[in-house]
Amino acid sequence: MANNEKLDLLRHSTAHVMAEAVLKLFPGSKVAIGPSIDNGFYYDFDLTRPIKEEDLPEIEKEMRRILNGNHDFIREEVSKAQALELFKDQPYKIELINDLPEGETISIYTQDGYTDLCRGPHVANTKEINAQAFKLMRTAGAYWRGDATRPMLTRIYGTAWEKPNDLKDYLNMLAEAEKRDHRKIGRDLDLFHIDEENPGEIFWHPNGWTIYNIIRDYVREKIRKDGYVEVNTPFVMPRTLWERSGHWAKYQENMFITESEKRLFALKPMNCPGHLEIFKSRLRSYKDLPMRFAEFGSCTRNEASGALHGIMRVRGFVQDDGHILCTEDQIPSEVAKFCALLKDMYKDFGFTEERIAVKFSTRPEKRVGSDEDWDRAEAALADACVKAGLAYEIQPGEGAFYGPKLEFQITDALGRQWQCGTIQVDYQLPSGERLNAEYVGEDNAKHHPIMLHRAVLGSLERFIGIMIENFAGALPTWLQYQQATIIPVAANVEEYCGELLKKLEDADIRVKADMGNDRMNAKIRNAQMMKIPYMLVVGEREMNEGTVAVRFRDGRPQQTMKVDDFIAYVKDKVATHFVGI
């Protein structure tokens, strides 16, 4: 059994122990569901009284008492009538039982006299759960079955591991992640804010917008050299287009709808229909293919406010979006070309190949298109991965309904994985049944192109959040909003500092001079807090010799450099996209 599978069993079993403990401490409470999740588990309860996180240690204590009893997890299959009788006082379980398909096996699990409705499996005995390797983390509200019209339940989250040291490592990682929280660093470095009355929409401050534009300009230059042409499509487009694309039927609940002159329009949640409209605007030939459109298009999605998270999960965002219109024969080479571009770009942001994981999502049960089309598309994606030198893990049945896809996950400094890049093969949107994009083939007949949806960074907002947390705000020199601070030692060198400031600015170095009244050490401390890579201390000696005393953000020994040498040093770090300072 793989380690992840063992942990899933362990965590799901721990959730059952938690449910038993809660019912003993809060008699008369109702239980809902309690699955394992990434790094832990949760269980939803309809409690007889509200609980707070201060109550969690008491629940943990009761759980440890149960675990010390070494109880077997006993599985039993029951009839529907038996199940309904067993759980007659548990309305959420009754609803789940009544919703089961006719004839489906109903199983229950019992430990220490506590019985729960569950498919399983579980560990064999509670002794397999280390009483010192779990912790209850927090409580939250959760609607029954995720439906805002249903009762609000209390969700208790926990984490469980095989060994106490594993738990300790995980808690240490969480503590470090809290220090790196992009929302806190965003405030500290004056990068952005989000108004609570305008959830999911970002106000970028000058520092943050500088980083944003550096990344956008970097992407723009990379894709230009890779054969993309940049386009721009309307932010608001009519219902008729979204109906033809299929989004009105499949995605409407995530779209912001508006009306003008008795017609319905939607703020675009994605750019692909607009790119096909550009393709269709004139007659295309097979000689024009592949066509690679790119757009930094502003998109808006009506995400639930409870799902929003800083700049990681927002309503308004921009992707480094692109769509490739090509023939079927061109799929392997285009995907391989994209994978090479992605690897090259990720490396510049500090994510080398060993920190990239590729997930290959294959045909889902509910899909459109023939099996032959799927066979060809999946084979083309697999071949492209080999050509690009990328190993991949299969995710069976996780593809889009219209085609298979590759998802690219990067691992940050804390070992967390973030899914950023993607490329998807789409036979459907350009088809005659949808937006009817056509080109004239070599045979002088009209054909529908294949559409490849692709992004390297994904949402720029989310990627910036990932970068902030990965580097704890101390971004590499080439990315940091301000690269240097000039710090005069005394008033008599301030004029020289002004001349130095202009010289560095003329060399395209992002620099400011701190001419305030604070003492030198306070200015240095402030620059360090703002994560400035270089602090240029200037006294009378430096003024007379045309040098700067360079203090480095990472604490390495101070160096005295000629001004031109410092400029060359910084420009080299920027030109090579050095991941450091």
Coordinates of C-alpha atoms in Angstrom, one line a residue:
M1 CA 0.0 0.0 0.0
A2 CA 1.4 3.4 -1.0
N3 CA 2.2 5.8 1.9
N4 CA -0.6 8.2 0.8
E5 CA -3.1 5.4 0.9
K6 CA -2.0 4.5 4.4
L7 CA -2.4 8.0 5.5
D8 CA -5.8 8.3 4.0
L9 CA -6.9 5.2 5.9
L10 CA -5.4 6.5 9.1
R11 CA -7.0 10.0 8.7
H12 CA -10.4 8.7 7.8
S13 CA -10.3 6.3 10.8
T14 CA -9.2 9.2 13.0
A15 CA -12.3 11.2 11.8
H16 CA -14.5 8.3 13.1
V17 CA -12.8 8.4 16.5
M18 CA -13.3 12.2 16.6
A19 CA -17.0 11.7 15.8
E20 CA -17.3 9.2 18.7
A21 CA -15.6 11.6 21.0
V22 CA -17.8 14.5 20.0
L23 CA -21.0 12.5 20.6
K24 CA -19.8 11.5 24.0
L25 CA -19.0 15.0 25.0
F26 CA -22.0 16.6 23.3
P27 CA -24.9 14.0 23.7
G28 CA -27.7 14.5 21.2
S29 CA -25.6 16.0 18.5
K30 CA -26.1 14.9 14.9
V31 CA -23.3 13.7 12.6
A32 CA -23.0 14.3 8.9
I33 CA -19.9 13.3 6.9
G34 CA -16.2 12.9 7.8
P35 CA -13.7 12.3 5.0
S36 CA -9.9 12.4 4.8
I37 CA -8.5 15.4 3.0
D38 CA -5.0 16.6 2.1
N39 CA -2.9 16.5 5.3
G40 CA -5.8 15.6 7.5
F41 CA -9.5 15.1 7.9
Y42 CA -12.7 16.8 9.0
Y43 CA -16.2 15.9 10.3
D44 CA -19.4 17.9 10.1
F45 CA -21.7 18.1 13.1
D46 CA -25.0 19.6 14.0
L47 CA -24.1 20.2 17.7
T48 CA -26.3 20.7 20.7
R49 CA -24.4 23.8 21.6
P50 CA -21.8 26.0 19.8
I51 CA -18.2 25.1 20.3
K52 CA -15.1 27.2 20.1
E53 CA -11.5 26.2 19.3
E54 CA -10.9 26.3 23.1
D55 CA -13.0 23.1 23.2
L56 CA -10.7 21.2 20.9
P57 CA -8.2 20.0 23.6
E58 CA -11.1 18.4 25.5
I59 CA -12.2 16.5 22.4
E60 CA -8.5 15.5 21.8
K61 CA -8.3 14.2 25.3
E62 CA -11.4 12.0 24.8
M63 CA -10.0 10.8 21.5
R64 CA -6.8 9.6 23.2
R65 CA -8.9 7.8 25.8
I66 CA -10.7 5.9 23.0
L67 CA -7.4 5.1 21.2
N68 CA -5.9 3.7 24.3
G69 CA -8.6 1.1 24.4
N70 CA -7.3 -0.7 21.2
H71 CA -10.6 -1.2 19.5
D72 CA -11.1 -3.1 16.3
F73 CA -12.9 -1.3 13.3
I74 CA -15.6 -3.9 12.5
R75 CA -17.2 -3.8 9.1
E76 CA -20.7 -5.1 8.5
E77 CA -23.1 -5.0 5.6
V78 CA -26.7 -4.2 6.3
S79 CA -30.0 -3.8 4.4
K80 CA -31.5 -0.4 3.7
A81 CA -34.2 -1.1 6.3
Q82 CA -31.6 -2.0 8.9
A83 CA -29.6 1.1 8.1
L84 CA -32.6 3.3 8.4
E85 CA -33.4 1.8 11.8
L86 CA -29.8 2.0 13.0
F87 CA -29.6 5.7 12.2
K88 CA -33.2 6.7 12.9
D89 CA -32.0 9.5 15.2
Q90 CA -29.4 10.8 12.8
P91 CA -31.3 12.8 10.0
Y92 CA -28.2 13.5 7.9
K93 CA -27.3 9.8 7.7
I94 CA -31.0 9.0 6.9
E95 CA -30.8 11.4 4.0
L96 CA -27.6 9.8 2.7
I97 CA -29.1 6.3 3.0
N98 CA -32.2 7.3 1.1
D99 CA -30.1 8.8 -1.7
L100 CA -28.2 5.6 -2.3
P101 CA -28.9 3.9 -5.6
E102 CA -31.2 0.9 -5.4
G103 CA -29.2 -2.3 -4.7
E104 CA -26.0 -0.6 -3.6
T105 CA -24.2 -2.3 -0.8
I106 CA -24.6 -0.5 2.5
S107 CA -21.8 -0.9 5.0
I108 CA -21.3 0.3 8.6
Y109 CA -18.2 0.4 10.7
T110 CA -18.1 0.1 14.5
Q111 CA -15.4 0.8 17.0
D112 CA -15.8 1.0 20.8
G113 CA -19.6 0.7 20.4
Y114 CA -19.7 3.7 18.0
T115 CA -21.3 2.9 14.7
D116 CA -21.1 5.0 11.5
L117 CA -22.3 4.7 8.0
C118 CA -19.3 4.4 5.8
R119 CA -17.9 2.7 2.7
G120 CA -14.5 2.4 4.3
P121 CA -11.9 1.0 4.4
H122 CA -10.3 1.7 7.7
V123 CA -7.3 0.6 9.7
A124 CA -7.9 -2.7 11.5
N125 CA -7.6 -1.3 15.1
T126 CA -7.4 2.0 16.8
K127 CA -3.9 1.1 18.1
E128 CA -2.7 1.9 14.5
I129 CA -3.5 5.5 15.2
N130 CA -0.7 7.1 17.2
A131 CA -2.3 9.1 20.0
Q132 CA 0.5 11.6 19.9
A133 CA 0.5 12.1 16.1
F134 CA -2.8 13.8 15.6
K135 CA -4.1 17.3 16.4
L136 CA -7.5 19.1 16.0
M137 CA -6.7 22.3 14.1
R138 CA -9.8 24.5 13.9
T139 CA -13.5 24.8 13.4
A140 CA -15.5 26.3 10.6
G141 CA -19.0 26.6 9.3
A142 CA -20.1 24.4 6.4
Y143 CA -23.5 24.1 4.7
W144 CA -24.9 20.6 4.6
R145 CA -23.9 19.3 1.2
G146 CA -22.5 22.6 0.2
D147 CA -26.0 24.1 -0.3
A148 CA -26.5 27.6 1.2
T149 CA -30.2 26.8 1.6
R150 CA -29.5 23.9 3.9
P151 CA -28.5 23.9 7.6
M152 CA -25.1 25.4 8.6
L153 CA -23.1 22.7 10.3
T154 CA -19.9 22.9 12.5
R155 CA -16.9 21.4 10.7
I156 CA -14.0 20.3 12.9
Y157 CA -10.7 20.0 11.0
G158 CA -7.8 17.8 12.2
T159 CA -4.5 16.4 11.0
A160 CA -3.1 12.9 11.6
W161 CA 0.3 11.3 10.9
E162 CA 2.0 8.0 11.4
K163 CA 4.6 9.4 13.8
P164 CA 4.8 12.3 16.3
N165 CA 7.8 13.7 14.4
D166 CA 5.7 13.8 11.2
L167 CA 3.1 15.9 13.1
K168 CA 5.8 18.1 14.5
D169 CA 7.3 18.7 11.0
Y170 CA 3.8 19.5 9.6
L171 CA 3.0 22.0 12.4
N172 CA 6.4 23.6 11.9
M173 CA 5.7 23.9 8.2
L174 CA 2.3 25.6 9.0
A175 CA 4.0 28.0 11.4
E176 CA 6.5 28.9 8.6
A177 CA 3.7 29.2 6.1
E178 CA 1.9 31.6 8.5
K179 CA 5.0 33.8 8.5
R180 CA 5.1 33.7 4.7
D181 CA 1.4 34.4 4.3
H182 CA 1.2 36.6 1.2
R183 CA -1.6 38.7 2.7
K184 CA 0.6 39.7 5.7
I185 CA 3.6 40.3 3.5
G186 CA 1.5 42.2 1.0
R187 CA 0.5 44.7 3.8
D188 CA 4.1 44.9 5.3
L189 CA 5.6 45.6 1.9
D190 CA 2.7 47.9 0.8
L191 CA 2.0 45.7 -2.3
F192 CA -1.8 45.6 -2.5
H193 CA -5.0 45.6 -0.5
I194 CA -8.5 44.2 -0.9
D195 CA -11.5 46.2 0.3
E196 CA -13.9 44.1 2.4
E197 CA -16.8 45.7 0.5
N198 CA -15.4 44.7 -2.8
P199 CA -14.3 41.1 -2.2
G200 CA -12.1 39.3 -4.7
E201 CA -10.9 42.5 -6.4
I202 CA -7.4 43.7 -5.9
F203 CA -6.1 47.3 -5.4
W204 CA -2.5 47.2 -6.5
H205 CA -0.2 49.7 -4.8
P206 CA 2.9 51.1 -6.6
N207 CA 5.2 48.4 -5.1
G208 CA 2.9 45.5 -6.1
W209 CA 2.1 46.9 -9.5
T210 CA 5.8 47.2 -10.2
I211 CA 6.2 43.4 -9.6
Y212 CA 3.1 42.7 -11.6
N213 CA 4.4 44.7 -14.6
I214 CA 7.9 43.1 -14.4
I215 CA 6.3 39.6 -14.7
R216 CA 3.9 40.6 -17.4
D217 CA 6.6 42.2 -19.5
Y218 CA 8.8 39.2 -18.9
V219 CA 6.0 36.9 -20.2
R220 CA 5.3 39.2 -23.1
E221 CA 8.8 39.0 -24.3
K222 CA 9.1 35.2 -23.9
I223 CA 5.9 34.5 -25.8
R224 CA 6.8 37.0 -28.6
K225 CA 10.0 35.1 -29.2
D226 CA 8.0 31.8 -29.1
G227 CA 5.8 32.8 -32.0
Y228 CA 2.7 34.2 -30.3
V229 CA 0.8 37.3 -31.4
E230 CA -0.8 39.3 -28.7
V231 CA -4.5 40.3 -29.1
N232 CA -7.1 41.9 -26.9
T233 CA -10.8 41.0 -26.7
P234 CA -13.8 42.8 -25.2
F235 CA -14.4 42.6 -21.4
V236 CA -18.2 42.4 -22.0
M237 CA -19.6 40.1 -24.6
P238 CA -23.3 39.1 -25.5
R239 CA -25.2 36.2 -24.3
T240 CA -25.5 34.8 -27.8
L241 CA -21.8 34.2 -28.0
W242 CA -21.7 32.5 -24.6
E243 CA -24.7 30.3 -25.7
R244 CA -22.9 29.2 -28.8
S245 CA -19.7 28.5 -26.9
G246 CA -21.6 26.4 -24.3
H247 CA -20.6 28.6 -21.3
W248 CA -24.2 29.9 -20.8
A249 CA -25.5 26.4 -20.1
K250 CA -22.4 25.0 -18.3
Y251 CA -20.8 28.0 -16.5
Q252 CA -23.5 30.7 -16.1
E253 CA -23.5 30.5 -12.2
N254 CA -19.9 31.7 -12.3
M255 CA -20.5 34.6 -14.7
F256 CA -21.5 38.2 -13.8
I257 CA -24.5 39.1 -16.0
T258 CA -25.5 42.6 -17.1
E259 CA -28.2 44.1 -19.3
S260 CA -28.2 46.9 -21.9
E261 CA -30.9 47.8 -24.3
K262 CA -32.9 44.7 -23.3
R263 CA -30.0 42.4 -24.2
L264 CA -28.1 40.3 -21.8
F265 CA -24.3 40.4 -21.7
A266 CA -21.7 38.7 -19.5
L267 CA -18.3 39.9 -18.1
K268 CA -16.0 37.4 -19.7
P269 CA -14.8 34.6 -17.4
M270 CA -12.3 33.4 -20.0
N271 CA -10.8 34.5 -23.3
C272 CA -11.1 31.5 -25.6
P273 CA -14.4 32.5 -27.4
G274 CA -13.0 35.9 -28.2
H275 CA -9.9 34.4 -29.7
L276 CA -12.0 32.2 -31.9
E277 CA -13.9 35.2 -33.0
I278 CA -10.6 36.8 -34.1
F279 CA -9.7 33.6 -36.0
K280 CA -13.1 33.7 -37.8
S281 CA -12.8 37.3 -38.8
R282 CA -11.2 36.4 -42.1
L283 CA -10.7 33.3 -44.3
R284 CA -7.8 31.3 -43.0
S285 CA -5.6 28.8 -44.8
Y286 CA -3.8 25.7 -43.6
K287 CA -0.6 27.7 -44.3
D288 CA -1.6 30.1 -41.5
L289 CA -1.5 27.3 -39.0
P290 CA -0.5 27.0 -36.3
M291 CA -1.8 30.4 -35.1
R292 CA -0.8 31.3 -31.6
F293 CA -2.9 34.0 -29.9
A294 CA -1.9 35.4 -26.5
E295 CA -3.8 37.8 -24.3
F296 CA -3.4 39.4 -20.9
G297 CA -7.2 39.6 -20.7
S298 CA -9.0 40.7 -17.6
C299 CA -11.5 38.0 -16.6
T300 CA -14.1 38.0 -13.9
R301 CA -15.7 35.0 -12.2
N302 CA -18.4 35.0 -9.6
E303 CA -16.6 33.0 -7.0
A304 CA -18.4 32.5 -3.7
S305 CA -17.0 35.0 -1.1
G306 CA -16.2 32.2 1.3
A307 CA -13.8 30.6 -1.2
L308 CA -11.8 33.8 -1.8
H309 CA -8.3 33.9 -0.4
G310 CA -6.1 37.0 -0.6
I311 CA -4.8 37.3 -4.2
M312 CA -4.6 33.5 -4.6
R313 CA -8.4 33.1 -5.2
V314 CA -10.1 36.2 -6.5
R315 CA -13.0 37.3 -8.7
G316 CA -11.0 39.6 -11.0
F317 CA -7.8 38.3 -12.5
V318 CA -5.5 38.2 -15.6
Q319 CA -4.0 35.0 -17.0
D320 CA -1.0 34.7 -19.2
D321 CA -3.6 33.2 -21.5
G322 CA -3.0 31.7 -25.0
H323 CA -4.8 29.6 -27.6
I324 CA -3.1 27.7 -30.4
L325 CA -5.2 27.0 -33.5
C326 CA -3.6 24.1 -35.3
T327 CA -4.2 20.9 -37.3
E328 CA -4.4 17.5 -35.6
D329 CA -1.0 16.6 -36.9
Q330 CA 0.5 19.7 -35.3
I331 CA -0.7 18.8 -31.7
P332 CA 2.4 16.8 -30.7
S333 CA 4.9 19.5 -31.8
E334 CA 2.9 22.4 -30.4
V335 CA 2.5 20.7 -27.0
A336 CA 6.2 19.8 -26.9
K337 CA 7.0 23.4 -27.8
F338 CA 4.8 24.7 -25.1
C339 CA 6.3 22.3 -22.5
A340 CA 9.8 23.6 -23.4
L341 CA 8.6 27.2 -23.0
L342 CA 7.1 26.4 -19.6
K343 CA 10.3 24.7 -18.3
D344 CA 12.4 27.7 -19.5
M345 CA 10.1 30.2 -17.8
Y346 CA 9.7 28.3 -14.5
K347 CA 13.5 28.0 -14.2
D348 CA 13.8 31.8 -14.3
F349 CA 11.4 32.0 -11.4
G350 CA 13.4 29.4 -9.4
F351 CA 11.4 26.3 -10.2
T352 CA 13.8 23.9 -11.7
E353 CA 12.8 20.8 -13.4
E354 CA 12.9 18.6 -10.3
R355 CA 10.4 21.0 -8.7
I356 CA 7.9 20.5 -11.6
A357 CA 5.3 17.7 -11.5
V358 CA 3.1 16.9 -14.6
K359 CA -0.3 15.4 -14.2
F360 CA -1.9 13.9 -17.3
S361 CA -5.7 13.9 -17.1
T362 CA -7.4 11.4 -19.4
R363 CA -10.9 11.0 -20.7
P364 CA -13.7 11.3 -18.2
E365 CA -16.7 9.1 -18.2
K366 CA -18.9 12.0 -19.4
R367 CA -17.3 13.3 -22.5
V368 CA -17.9 14.4 -26.0
G369 CA -16.2 13.2 -29.1
S370 CA -15.3 9.8 -30.5
D371 CA -13.0 7.3 -28.8
E372 CA -10.8 7.6 -31.9
D373 CA -10.4 11.3 -31.3
W374 CA -9.6 10.7 -27.7
D375 CA -7.0 8.0 -28.6
R376 CA -5.3 10.4 -30.9
A377 CA -5.3 13.4 -28.5
E378 CA -4.0 11.4 -25.6
A379 CA -1.3 9.8 -27.7
A380 CA -0.3 13.2 -28.9
L381 CA 0.0 14.6 -25.4
A382 CA 2.0 11.7 -24.2
D383 CA 4.4 11.9 -27.2
A384 CA 4.8 15.6 -26.5
C385 CA 5.8 15.0 -22.9
V386 CA 8.5 12.6 -24.0
K387 CA 9.8 15.1 -26.6
A388 CA 9.9 17.8 -23.9
G389 CA 11.6 15.5 -21.4
L390 CA 8.8 15.7 -18.9
A391 CA 7.8 12.6 -16.9
Y392 CA 4.1 12.6 -15.9
E393 CA 1.6 11.0 -13.6
I394 CA -1.7 9.7 -15.0
Q395 CA -4.9 11.1 -13.5
P396 CA -7.5 8.7 -14.9
G397 CA -10.9 10.3 -15.8
E398 CA -9.8 13.8 -14.8
G399 CA -9.7 15.4 -18.3
A400 CA -12.1 18.1 -19.4
F401 CA -15.3 16.9 -21.1
Y402 CA -13.9 18.0 -24.5
G403 CA -10.4 16.7 -24.3
P404 CA -7.4 15.5 -22.2
K405 CA -5.1 18.0 -20.5
L406 CA -1.7 18.4 -18.8
E407 CA -1.5 20.2 -15.5
F408 CA 1.9 21.5 -14.2
Q409 CA 2.5 21.7 -10.5
I410 CA 5.4 23.6 -8.9
T411 CA 6.8 22.8 -5.5
D412 CA 7.6 25.8 -3.3
A413 CA 10.2 26.3 -0.6
L414 CA 7.9 24.6 2.0
G415 CA 7.2 21.6 -0.1
R416 CA 3.7 22.7 -1.0
Q417 CA 2.5 22.0 -4.6
W418 CA 0.7 24.6 -6.6
Q419 CA -1.0 23.9 -9.9
C420 CA -0.2 26.8 -12.3
G421 CA 0.4 25.8 -15.9
T422 CA -2.0 23.8 -18.1
I423 CA -2.5 22.8 -21.7
Q424 CA -5.8 21.3 -22.9
V425 CA -6.8 19.8 -26.2
D426 CA -10.2 21.0 -27.5
Y427 CA -11.9 19.5 -30.5
Q428 CA -15.3 21.0 -29.5
L429 CA -15.2 24.8 -29.2
P430 CA -14.0 25.3 -32.8
S431 CA -16.5 22.7 -34.2
G432 CA -19.6 23.3 -36.3
E433 CA -21.7 22.6 -33.2
R434 CA -20.1 25.4 -31.3
L435 CA -18.3 28.5 -32.7
N436 CA -17.7 27.0 -36.2
A437 CA -14.1 28.1 -36.8
E438 CA -12.8 27.0 -40.2
Y439 CA -9.8 27.1 -42.4
V440 CA -9.2 26.0 -46.0
G441 CA -7.1 22.9 -46.1
E442 CA -4.5 21.7 -48.7
D443 CA -7.4 19.9 -50.4
N444 CA -9.3 23.2 -50.8
A445 CA -12.0 21.9 -48.5
K446 CA -13.0 23.6 -45.2
H447 CA -11.9 22.0 -41.9
H448 CA -12.2 22.9 -38.2
P449 CA -8.9 23.5 -36.4
I450 CA -8.0 22.0 -33.1
M451 CA -7.8 24.5 -30.2
L452 CA -5.1 24.2 -27.5
H453 CA -5.8 26.2 -24.4
R454 CA -2.6 27.0 -22.5
A455 CA -1.2 29.1 -19.7
V456 CA 2.2 28.9 -18.1
L457 CA 1.8 31.0 -14.9
G458 CA -2.0 30.9 -14.9
S459 CA -3.5 33.8 -13.0
L460 CA -0.8 36.5 -12.6
E461 CA -2.4 37.4 -9.3
R462 CA -2.2 33.9 -7.9
F463 CA 1.3 33.4 -9.2
I464 CA 2.5 36.6 -7.5
G465 CA 1.0 35.3 -4.3
I466 CA 2.9 32.0 -4.7
M467 CA 6.1 33.8 -5.4
I468 CA 5.7 36.0 -2.3
E469 CA 5.2 33.0 -0.1
N470 CA 7.9 30.9 -1.8
F471 CA 10.5 33.7 -1.2
A472 CA 8.9 35.1 2.0
G473 CA 8.7 38.4 0.2
A474 CA 12.4 38.6 -0.5
L475 CA 12.1 38.2 -4.3
P476 CA 15.1 37.9 -6.5
T477 CA 16.7 41.1 -7.6
W478 CA 15.2 41.0 -11.1
L479 CA 11.7 40.7 -9.7
Q480 CA 11.9 42.9 -6.6
Y481 CA 9.9 46.2 -6.8
Q482 CA 12.9 48.1 -5.4
Q483 CA 16.4 46.9 -6.0
A484 CA 18.5 49.3 -4.0
T485 CA 18.2 52.0 -1.3
I486 CA 20.8 54.8 -1.0
I487 CA 21.6 55.6 2.6
P488 CA 23.6 58.8 3.3
V489 CA 25.7 58.7 6.5
A490 CA 25.6 62.5 7.0
A491 CA 24.0 65.6 5.4
N492 CA 27.2 66.6 3.6
V493 CA 26.9 63.7 1.2
E494 CA 23.3 64.1 0.3
E495 CA 24.0 66.1 -2.9
Y496 CA 26.3 63.3 -4.0
C497 CA 23.6 60.7 -3.1
G498 CA 21.2 62.6 -5.4
E499 CA 23.7 62.4 -8.3
L500 CA 24.2 58.7 -7.5
L501 CA 20.4 58.2 -7.5
K502 CA 20.1 59.6 -11.1
K503 CA 23.0 57.5 -12.3
L504 CA 21.4 54.3 -11.1
E505 CA 18.0 55.3 -12.4
D506 CA 19.5 56.0 -15.8
A507 CA 21.0 52.5 -15.7
D508 CA 17.4 51.2 -15.2
I509 CA 18.0 50.1 -11.6
R510 CA 14.9 50.5 -9.4
V511 CA 16.3 52.7 -6.6
K512 CA 15.4 55.2 -4.0
A513 CA 17.4 57.5 -1.7
D514 CA 16.4 57.6 2.0
M515 CA 17.0 61.3 2.8
G516 CA 14.9 61.2 6.0
N517 CA 15.9 62.2 9.5
D518 CA 16.3 58.7 10.9
R519 CA 19.7 57.5 11.9
M520 CA 21.7 55.3 9.5
N521 CA 21.0 52.1 11.4
A522 CA 17.3 52.8 11.4
K523 CA 17.4 53.4 7.6
I524 CA 19.2 50.1 7.1
R525 CA 16.7 48.3 9.3
N526 CA 13.8 49.7 7.4
A527 CA 15.3 48.7 4.1
Q528 CA 15.8 45.2 5.4
M529 CA 12.2 45.0 6.6
M530 CA 11.1 46.1 3.1
K531 CA 13.2 43.2 1.6
I532 CA 15.4 45.6 -0.5
P533 CA 18.3 43.5 -1.9
Y534 CA 21.0 46.1 -1.7
M535 CA 21.6 48.9 0.8
L536 CA 24.1 51.4 -0.5
V537 CA 25.7 53.2 2.4
V538 CA 27.4 56.5 1.4
G539 CA 29.8 58.5 3.6
E540 CA 32.5 61.1 2.8
R541 CA 35.0 58.4 1.9
E542 CA 32.6 56.8 -0.7
M543 CA 31.8 60.2 -2.1
N544 CA 35.5 61.0 -2.6
E545 CA 36.3 57.7 -4.1
G546 CA 33.2 57.2 -6.3
T547 CA 32.2 54.0 -4.4
V548 CA 29.3 52.6 -2.4
A549 CA 29.4 50.4 0.6
V550 CA 27.0 47.6 -0.3
R551 CA 25.1 45.8 2.4
F552 CA 23.3 42.7 1.2
R553 CA 19.8 41.7 2.2
D554 CA 20.9 38.1 2.8
G555 CA 23.5 39.1 5.4
R556 CA 26.7 38.3 3.5
P557 CA 29.8 40.6 4.3
Q558 CA 29.6 44.2 3.2
Q559 CA 31.5 45.0 0.1
T560 CA 32.8 48.3 -1.2
M561 CA 32.3 48.7 -5.0
K562 CA 32.9 51.3 -7.6
V563 CA 29.5 52.6 -8.7
D564 CA 30.0 51.3 -12.3
D565 CA 30.9 47.9 -10.9
F566 CA 27.8 47.8 -8.8
I567 CA 25.6 48.8 -11.8
A568 CA 27.2 46.0 -13.8
Y569 CA 26.7 43.5 -10.9
V570 CA 23.0 44.3 -10.7
K571 CA 22.4 44.3 -14.4
D572 CA 24.0 40.8 -14.7
K573 CA 21.7 39.5 -12.0
V574 CA 18.7 40.9 -13.9
A575 CA 19.8 39.8 -17.3
T576 CA 20.4 36.2 -16.2
H577 CA 17.2 36.1 -14.0
F578 CA 19.4 35.0 -11.1
V579 CA 17.3 33.5 -8.4
G580 CA 18.9 35.5 -5.6
I581 CA 20.6 38.8 -5.2

